[in-house]
mmCIF file of C-alpha atoms in Angstrom:
data_model
loop_
_atom_site.group_PDB
_atom_site.id
_atom_site.type_symbol
_atom_site.label_atom_id
_atom_site.label_comp_id
_atom_site.label_asym_id
_atom_site.label_seq_id
_atom_site.Cartn_x
_atom_site.Cartn_y
_atom_site.Cartn_z
ATOM 1 C CA UNK A 10 54.945 -25.174 -4.354
ATOM 2 C CA UNK A 11 57.180 -21.611 -4.764
ATOM 3 C CA UNK A 12 55.835 -18.772 -2.468
ATOM 4 C CA UNK A 13 54.196 -17.154 -5.570
ATOM 5 C CA UNK A 14 52.144 -20.023 -7.041
ATOM 6 C CA UNK A 15 50.556 -20.111 -3.372
ATOM 7 C CA UNK A 16 50.267 -16.081 -3.239
ATOM 8 C CA UNK A 17 47.755 -16.823 -6.796
ATOM 9 C CA UNK A 18 46.587 -20.087 -4.949
ATOM 10 C CA UNK A 19 45.389 -17.887 -1.853
ATOM 11 C CA UNK A 20 44.088 -15.324 -4.166
ATOM 12 C CA UNK A 21 41.992 -17.617 -5.975
ATOM 13 C CA UNK A 22 40.099 -18.759 -2.905
ATOM 14 C CA UNK A 23 39.702 -15.745 -1.640
ATOM 15 C CA UNK A 24 37.779 -14.716 -4.181
ATOM 16 C CA UNK A 25 36.024 -17.524 -5.492
ATOM 17 C CA UNK A 26 34.522 -17.624 -1.007
ATOM 18 C CA UNK A 27 34.216 -14.199 -2.171
ATOM 19 C CA UNK A 28 31.764 -14.830 -5.393
ATOM 20 C CA UNK A 29 30.130 -17.901 -2.994
ATOM 21 C CA UNK A 30 29.429 -15.320 -0.341
ATOM 22 C CA UNK A 31 27.039 -12.728 -2.985
ATOM 23 C CA UNK A 32 24.150 -12.319 -2.240
ATOM 24 C CA UNK A 33 21.644 -14.267 -4.880
ATOM 25 C CA UNK A 34 19.297 -11.665 -6.692
ATOM 26 C CA UNK A 35 16.321 -12.865 -7.446
ATOM 27 C CA UNK A 36 14.753 -13.036 -11.401
ATOM 28 C CA UNK A 37 12.808 -9.691 -12.524
ATOM 29 C CA UNK A 38 9.250 -11.345 -13.975
ATOM 30 C CA UNK A 39 8.125 -10.493 -16.861
ATOM 31 C CA UNK A 40 4.383 -8.944 -16.224
ATOM 32 C CA UNK A 41 2.324 -8.259 -18.861
ATOM 33 C CA UNK A 42 -0.884 -5.569 -18.264
ATOM 34 C CA UNK A 43 -4.977 -6.039 -19.648
ATOM 35 C CA UNK A 44 -7.462 -5.258 -19.059
ATOM 36 C CA UNK A 45 -10.020 -6.750 -16.278
ATOM 37 C CA UNK A 46 -12.063 -9.963 -17.574
ATOM 38 C CA UNK A 47 -15.020 -11.544 -15.815
ATOM 39 C CA UNK A 48 -12.303 -14.234 -14.973
ATOM 40 C CA UNK A 49 -10.107 -12.636 -12.410
ATOM 41 C CA UNK A 50 -13.337 -12.180 -10.411
ATOM 42 C CA UNK A 51 -12.121 -13.804 -7.281
ATOM 43 C CA UNK A 52 -8.679 -13.655 -7.677
ATOM 44 C CA UNK A 53 -8.356 -9.849 -7.964
ATOM 45 C CA UNK A 54 -11.510 -10.256 -4.675
ATOM 46 C CA UNK A 55 -8.859 -11.632 -2.823
ATOM 47 C CA UNK A 56 -6.069 -9.972 -3.341
ATOM 48 C CA UNK A 57 -7.283 -6.738 -2.455
ATOM 49 C CA UNK A 58 -8.637 -8.965 1.141
ATOM 50 C CA UNK A 59 -4.695 -9.490 1.953
ATOM 51 C CA UNK A 60 -3.232 -5.872 0.279
ATOM 52 C CA UNK A 61 -6.561 -4.392 2.608
ATOM 53 C CA UNK A 62 -4.872 -6.623 5.731
ATOM 54 C CA UNK A 63 -1.042 -6.100 4.965
ATOM 55 C CA UNK A 64 -1.938 -2.439 5.952
ATOM 56 C CA UNK A 65 -2.648 -3.344 9.910
ATOM 57 C CA UNK A 66 0.865 -3.686 10.483
ATOM 58 C CA UNK A 67 2.661 -0.650 9.280
ATOM 59 C CA UNK A 68 -0.722 1.497 10.298
ATOM 60 C CA UNK A 69 -0.209 0.122 13.614
ATOM 61 C CA UNK A 70 3.558 1.639 13.728
ATOM 62 C CA UNK A 71 3.557 3.969 12.212
ATOM 63 C CA UNK A 72 0.373 5.330 14.715
ATOM 64 C CA UNK A 73 2.422 4.431 17.553
ATOM 65 C CA UNK A 74 5.055 7.107 16.348
ATOM 66 C CA UNK A 75 3.309 9.989 16.450
ATOM 67 C CA UNK A 76 3.277 13.104 19.127
ATOM 68 C CA UNK A 77 -0.786 12.335 20.042
ATOM 69 C CA UNK A 78 0.235 8.426 21.051
ATOM 70 C CA UNK A 79 3.526 9.163 22.221
ATOM 71 C CA UNK A 80 2.187 11.644 24.779
ATOM 72 C CA UNK A 81 -1.025 9.414 25.523
ATOM 73 C CA UNK A 82 1.588 6.178 26.282
ATOM 74 C CA UNK A 83 2.962 8.982 28.666
ATOM 75 C CA UNK A 84 0.081 10.727 30.972
ATOM 76 C CA UNK A 85 -0.998 7.265 30.721
ATOM 77 C CA UNK A 86 1.499 5.623 32.379
ATOM 78 C CA UNK A 87 1.703 9.212 34.547
ATOM 79 C CA UNK A 88 -1.263 8.638 35.792
ATOM 80 C CA UNK A 89 -1.249 4.265 36.620
ATOM 81 C CA UNK A 90 2.147 5.345 38.602
ATOM 82 C CA UNK A 91 0.657 7.544 40.154
ATOM 83 C CA UNK A 92 -1.854 5.924 41.850
ATOM 84 C CA UNK A 93 -0.640 1.930 42.298
ATOM 85 C CA UNK A 94 3.811 3.152 42.692
ATOM 86 C CA UNK A 95 4.480 0.381 40.499
ATOM 87 C CA UNK A 96 6.340 -0.028 37.166
ATOM 88 C CA UNK A 97 4.607 -3.581 36.741
ATOM 89 C CA UNK A 98 0.833 -1.684 36.385
ATOM 90 C CA UNK A 99 2.324 0.858 34.450
ATOM 91 C CA UNK A 100 3.955 -1.648 32.000
ATOM 92 C CA UNK A 101 0.734 -3.432 32.024
ATOM 93 C CA UNK A 102 -1.469 0.310 31.493
ATOM 94 C CA UNK A 103 1.313 1.175 28.004
ATOM 95 C CA UNK A 104 0.415 -2.539 27.214
ATOM 96 C CA UNK A 105 -3.049 -2.743 27.104
ATOM 97 C CA UNK A 106 -2.985 0.903 25.160
ATOM 98 C CA UNK A 107 -0.999 -0.987 22.269
ATOM 99 C CA UNK A 108 -3.854 -3.594 22.303
ATOM 100 C CA UNK A 109 -6.376 -1.310 21.640
ATOM 101 C CA UNK A 110 -4.495 0.629 19.632
ATOM 102 C CA UNK A 111 -3.770 -1.876 17.374
ATOM 103 C CA UNK A 112 -6.740 -3.294 17.245
ATOM 104 C CA UNK A 113 -8.187 0.756 16.178
ATOM 105 C CA UNK A 114 -5.964 -0.346 13.789
ATOM 106 C CA UNK A 115 -7.311 -3.020 12.730
ATOM 107 C CA UNK A 116 -10.805 -1.544 12.567
ATOM 108 C CA UNK A 117 -10.071 1.071 10.361
ATOM 109 C CA UNK A 118 -9.404 -1.453 7.434
ATOM 110 C CA UNK A 119 -11.898 -4.410 7.987
ATOM 111 C CA UNK A 120 -14.380 -1.916 8.562
ATOM 112 C CA UNK A 121 -12.833 -0.208 4.701
ATOM 113 C CA UNK A 122 -12.062 -4.061 3.077
ATOM 114 C CA UNK A 123 -15.874 -4.870 4.344
ATOM 115 C CA UNK A 124 -17.520 -1.902 2.897
ATOM 116 C CA UNK A 125 -16.457 -1.885 -0.778
ATOM 117 C CA UNK A 126 -15.755 -5.322 -0.612
ATOM 118 C CA UNK A 127 -19.666 -5.255 -0.175
ATOM 119 C CA UNK A 128 -20.171 -2.136 -3.144
ATOM 120 C CA UNK A 129 -17.293 -1.367 -6.331
ATOM 121 C CA UNK A 130 -15.262 -3.871 -5.568
ATOM 122 C CA UNK A 131 -18.642 -6.883 -5.583
ATOM 123 C CA UNK A 132 -19.406 -5.397 -9.031
ATOM 124 C CA UNK A 133 -16.311 -4.450 -10.772
ATOM 125 C CA UNK A 134 -17.794 -4.597 -14.012
ATOM 126 C CA UNK A 135 -20.354 -1.953 -12.292
ATOM 127 C CA UNK A 136 -18.479 0.156 -10.759
ATOM 128 C CA UNK A 137 -15.352 0.100 -12.727
ATOM 129 C CA UNK A 138 -16.030 -1.489 -16.641
ATOM 130 C CA UNK A 139 -19.011 -0.242 -18.308
ATOM 131 C CA UNK A 140 -19.119 3.902 -16.513
ATOM 132 C CA UNK A 141 -18.468 5.742 -19.913
ATOM 133 C CA UNK A 142 -14.942 7.201 -18.866
ATOM 134 C CA UNK A 143 -13.876 4.585 -16.509
ATOM 135 C CA UNK A 144 -11.354 0.849 -17.058
ATOM 136 C CA UNK A 145 -9.847 -0.647 -14.689
ATOM 137 C CA UNK A 146 -6.546 -3.529 -15.610
ATOM 138 C CA UNK A 147 -3.894 -5.826 -14.069
ATOM 139 C CA UNK A 148 -0.603 -7.855 -14.732
ATOM 140 C CA UNK A 149 -0.186 -10.346 -14.372
ATOM 141 C CA UNK A 150 2.681 -12.965 -14.175
ATOM 142 C CA UNK A 151 3.127 -16.522 -15.752
ATOM 143 C CA UNK A 152 -0.351 -15.822 -15.617
ATOM 144 C CA UNK A 153 -1.179 -15.307 -12.116
ATOM 145 C CA UNK A 154 -2.757 -11.878 -11.214
ATOM 146 C CA UNK A 155 0.381 -9.921 -8.861
ATOM 147 C CA UNK A 156 -1.393 -6.292 -9.626
ATOM 148 C CA UNK A 157 -3.857 -4.326 -10.402
ATOM 149 C CA UNK A 158 -5.203 -0.183 -11.187
ATOM 150 C CA UNK A 159 -8.220 1.561 -12.249
ATOM 151 C CA UNK A 160 -9.007 4.736 -13.187
ATOM 152 C CA UNK A 161 -13.361 6.438 -12.621
ATOM 153 C CA UNK A 162 -14.379 10.503 -13.770
ATOM 154 C CA UNK A 163 -14.566 12.480 -10.988
ATOM 155 C CA UNK A 164 -18.754 13.011 -11.139
ATOM 156 C CA UNK A 165 -17.821 16.414 -9.711
ATOM 157 C CA UNK A 166 -15.186 17.335 -12.871
ATOM 158 C CA UNK A 167 -16.321 16.541 -16.360
ATOM 159 C CA UNK A 168 -12.117 16.996 -17.237
ATOM 160 C CA UNK A 169 -10.616 15.426 -14.328
ATOM 161 C CA UNK A 170 -10.531 11.596 -13.786
ATOM 162 C CA UNK A 171 -9.955 9.850 -10.323
ATOM 163 C CA UNK A 172 -7.061 6.760 -10.075
ATOM 164 C CA UNK A 173 -8.499 3.703 -7.389
ATOM 165 C CA UNK A 174 -7.642 0.390 -6.334
ATOM 166 C CA UNK A 175 -3.515 0.441 -7.023
ATOM 167 C CA UNK A 176 -2.180 -2.870 -5.150
ATOM 168 C CA UNK A 177 1.090 -4.954 -6.019
ATOM 169 C CA UNK A 178 1.788 -8.194 -4.244
ATOM 170 C CA UNK A 179 4.761 -7.727 -1.619
ATOM 171 C CA UNK A 180 6.776 -9.964 -3.663
ATOM 172 C CA UNK A 181 6.517 -7.953 -6.361
ATOM 173 C CA UNK A 182 6.647 -4.610 -5.202
ATOM 174 C CA UNK A 183 10.681 -2.852 -6.641
ATOM 175 C CA UNK A 184 10.520 -4.499 -10.081
ATOM 176 C CA UNK A 185 8.594 -1.437 -11.891
ATOM 177 C CA UNK A 186 5.079 -2.823 -11.421
ATOM 178 C CA UNK A 187 3.520 -0.022 -10.071
ATOM 179 C CA UNK A 188 4.565 2.137 -12.432
ATOM 180 C CA UNK A 189 3.973 0.966 -15.280
ATOM 181 C CA UNK A 190 0.673 0.657 -13.839
ATOM 182 C CA UNK A 191 0.603 4.799 -13.440
ATOM 183 C CA UNK A 192 1.501 4.774 -17.718
ATOM 184 C CA UNK A 193 -0.683 3.203 -18.399
ATOM 185 C CA UNK A 194 -3.068 4.830 -16.368
ATOM 186 C CA UNK A 195 -1.731 7.903 -17.501
ATOM 187 C CA UNK A 196 -2.231 6.925 -21.126
ATOM 188 C CA UNK A 197 -5.371 5.848 -21.540
ATOM 189 C CA UNK A 198 -6.523 9.008 -19.548
ATOM 190 C CA UNK A 199 -4.786 11.098 -22.575
ATOM 191 C CA UNK A 200 -6.469 9.632 -24.394
ATOM 192 C CA UNK A 201 -9.800 9.885 -23.475
ATOM 193 C CA UNK A 202 -9.169 13.432 -22.400
ATOM 194 C CA UNK A 203 -8.996 14.119 -18.811
ATOM 195 C CA UNK A 204 -6.297 16.637 -17.762
ATOM 196 C CA UNK A 205 -5.902 16.168 -14.171
ATOM 197 C CA UNK A 206 -5.287 12.776 -12.487
ATOM 198 C CA UNK A 207 -6.706 12.774 -8.835
ATOM 199 C CA UNK A 208 -5.644 9.561 -6.198
ATOM 200 C CA UNK A 209 -6.645 8.797 -2.721
ATOM 201 C CA UNK A 210 -3.996 7.081 -0.617
ATOM 202 C CA UNK A 211 -2.976 6.223 2.998
ATOM 203 C CA UNK A 212 -0.907 8.826 4.512
ATOM 204 C CA UNK A 213 0.691 5.312 6.001
ATOM 205 C CA UNK A 214 1.622 3.847 2.911
ATOM 206 C CA UNK A 215 4.528 5.844 2.681
ATOM 207 C CA UNK A 216 7.036 5.025 -0.033
ATOM 208 C CA UNK A 217 3.269 4.888 -1.771
ATOM 209 C CA UNK A 218 3.179 7.859 -1.333
ATOM 210 C CA UNK A 219 6.800 8.831 -2.140
ATOM 211 C CA UNK A 220 5.713 6.998 -5.905
ATOM 212 C CA UNK A 221 3.010 9.210 -6.456
ATOM 213 C CA UNK A 222 4.803 12.105 -5.353
ATOM 214 C CA UNK A 223 7.918 11.339 -7.578
ATOM 215 C CA UNK A 224 5.447 10.835 -10.281
ATOM 216 C CA UNK A 225 4.097 13.798 -10.827
ATOM 217 C CA UNK A 226 1.665 14.113 -8.166
ATOM 218 C CA UNK A 227 1.147 17.121 -4.946
ATOM 219 C CA UNK A 228 -1.235 16.262 -2.036
ATOM 220 C CA UNK A 229 -3.850 18.785 -1.885
ATOM 221 C CA UNK A 230 -5.828 17.747 1.393
ATOM 222 C CA UNK A 231 -6.827 14.992 3.535
ATOM 223 C CA UNK A 232 -9.599 12.374 4.281
ATOM 224 C CA UNK A 233 -10.880 10.316 7.120
ATOM 225 C CA UNK A 234 -10.963 6.802 6.171
ATOM 226 C CA UNK A 235 -14.373 6.324 8.270
ATOM 227 C CA UNK A 236 -15.214 8.377 10.655
ATOM 228 C CA UNK A 237 -15.080 7.426 14.239
ATOM 229 C CA UNK A 238 -12.512 7.537 17.565
ATOM 230 C CA UNK A 239 -11.308 5.170 15.714
ATOM 231 C CA UNK A 240 -9.361 7.538 13.609
ATOM 232 C CA UNK A 241 -8.655 9.807 16.693
ATOM 233 C CA UNK A 242 -6.819 7.794 19.064
ATOM 234 C CA UNK A 243 -5.029 6.403 16.111
ATOM 235 C CA UNK A 244 -4.293 9.655 13.817
ATOM 236 C CA UNK A 245 -5.006 6.888 10.144
ATOM 237 C CA UNK A 246 -6.172 9.735 7.392
ATOM 238 C CA UNK A 247 -5.974 9.167 4.007
ATOM 239 C CA UNK A 248 -4.152 12.141 1.447
ATOM 240 C CA UNK A 249 -5.573 13.847 -1.412
ATOM 241 C CA UNK A 250 -2.914 14.105 -3.913
ATOM 242 C CA UNK A 251 -3.568 15.137 -8.365
ATOM 243 C CA UNK A 252 -1.813 15.949 -11.123
ATOM 244 C CA UNK A 253 -1.907 17.692 -14.389
ATOM 245 C CA UNK A 254 -1.201 15.145 -17.483
#
């Protein structure tokens, strides 16, 4: 084999190897958005449960990074060492505190989930379909529900609505579905005559907060999922945002 032919052969082998090593991109799903139907009841409730439970670990990690939590760990460790002069007891105390914080995060989201399953998610038609100015949508891909969103009128503002149950299955994130769901809700709100749109989202959902702000929402307040020492320990709260339509 000549020198030029050998060089070309090596180049082709390297090029083929690089192509084989390129990561395969997953197929972007083809989805459709339609109004909620009674047949979706159990699937929507199950997805709501899963999405709520998926918030526990991000909430726990977010809580650990807060200055108040770091200070609490330092104080707890200092007291343990001052009493025992043992690093093992310091580690044990820190582990116990982390376990308590995880349990607090789990309680916050599971208590919220149980409350909503007993009320609005227990009768979706009553809360999100029948009231004037309300609607509930589901997103489908390959015949399966992969996302939801709902709109309701704010009781104290006739020209304002609020978004609810904005959920997308984790494996379908980053494919434009959340944006399409929001656009569907905005179009409905405009047609109904709403002037402003409100939404309440958890502070630990950093990607969701970023998306809302990118879509034009501005923060105007905070509130707690439940009022107890659990929220004080974890520093978890909900952000209130709104935008003009």
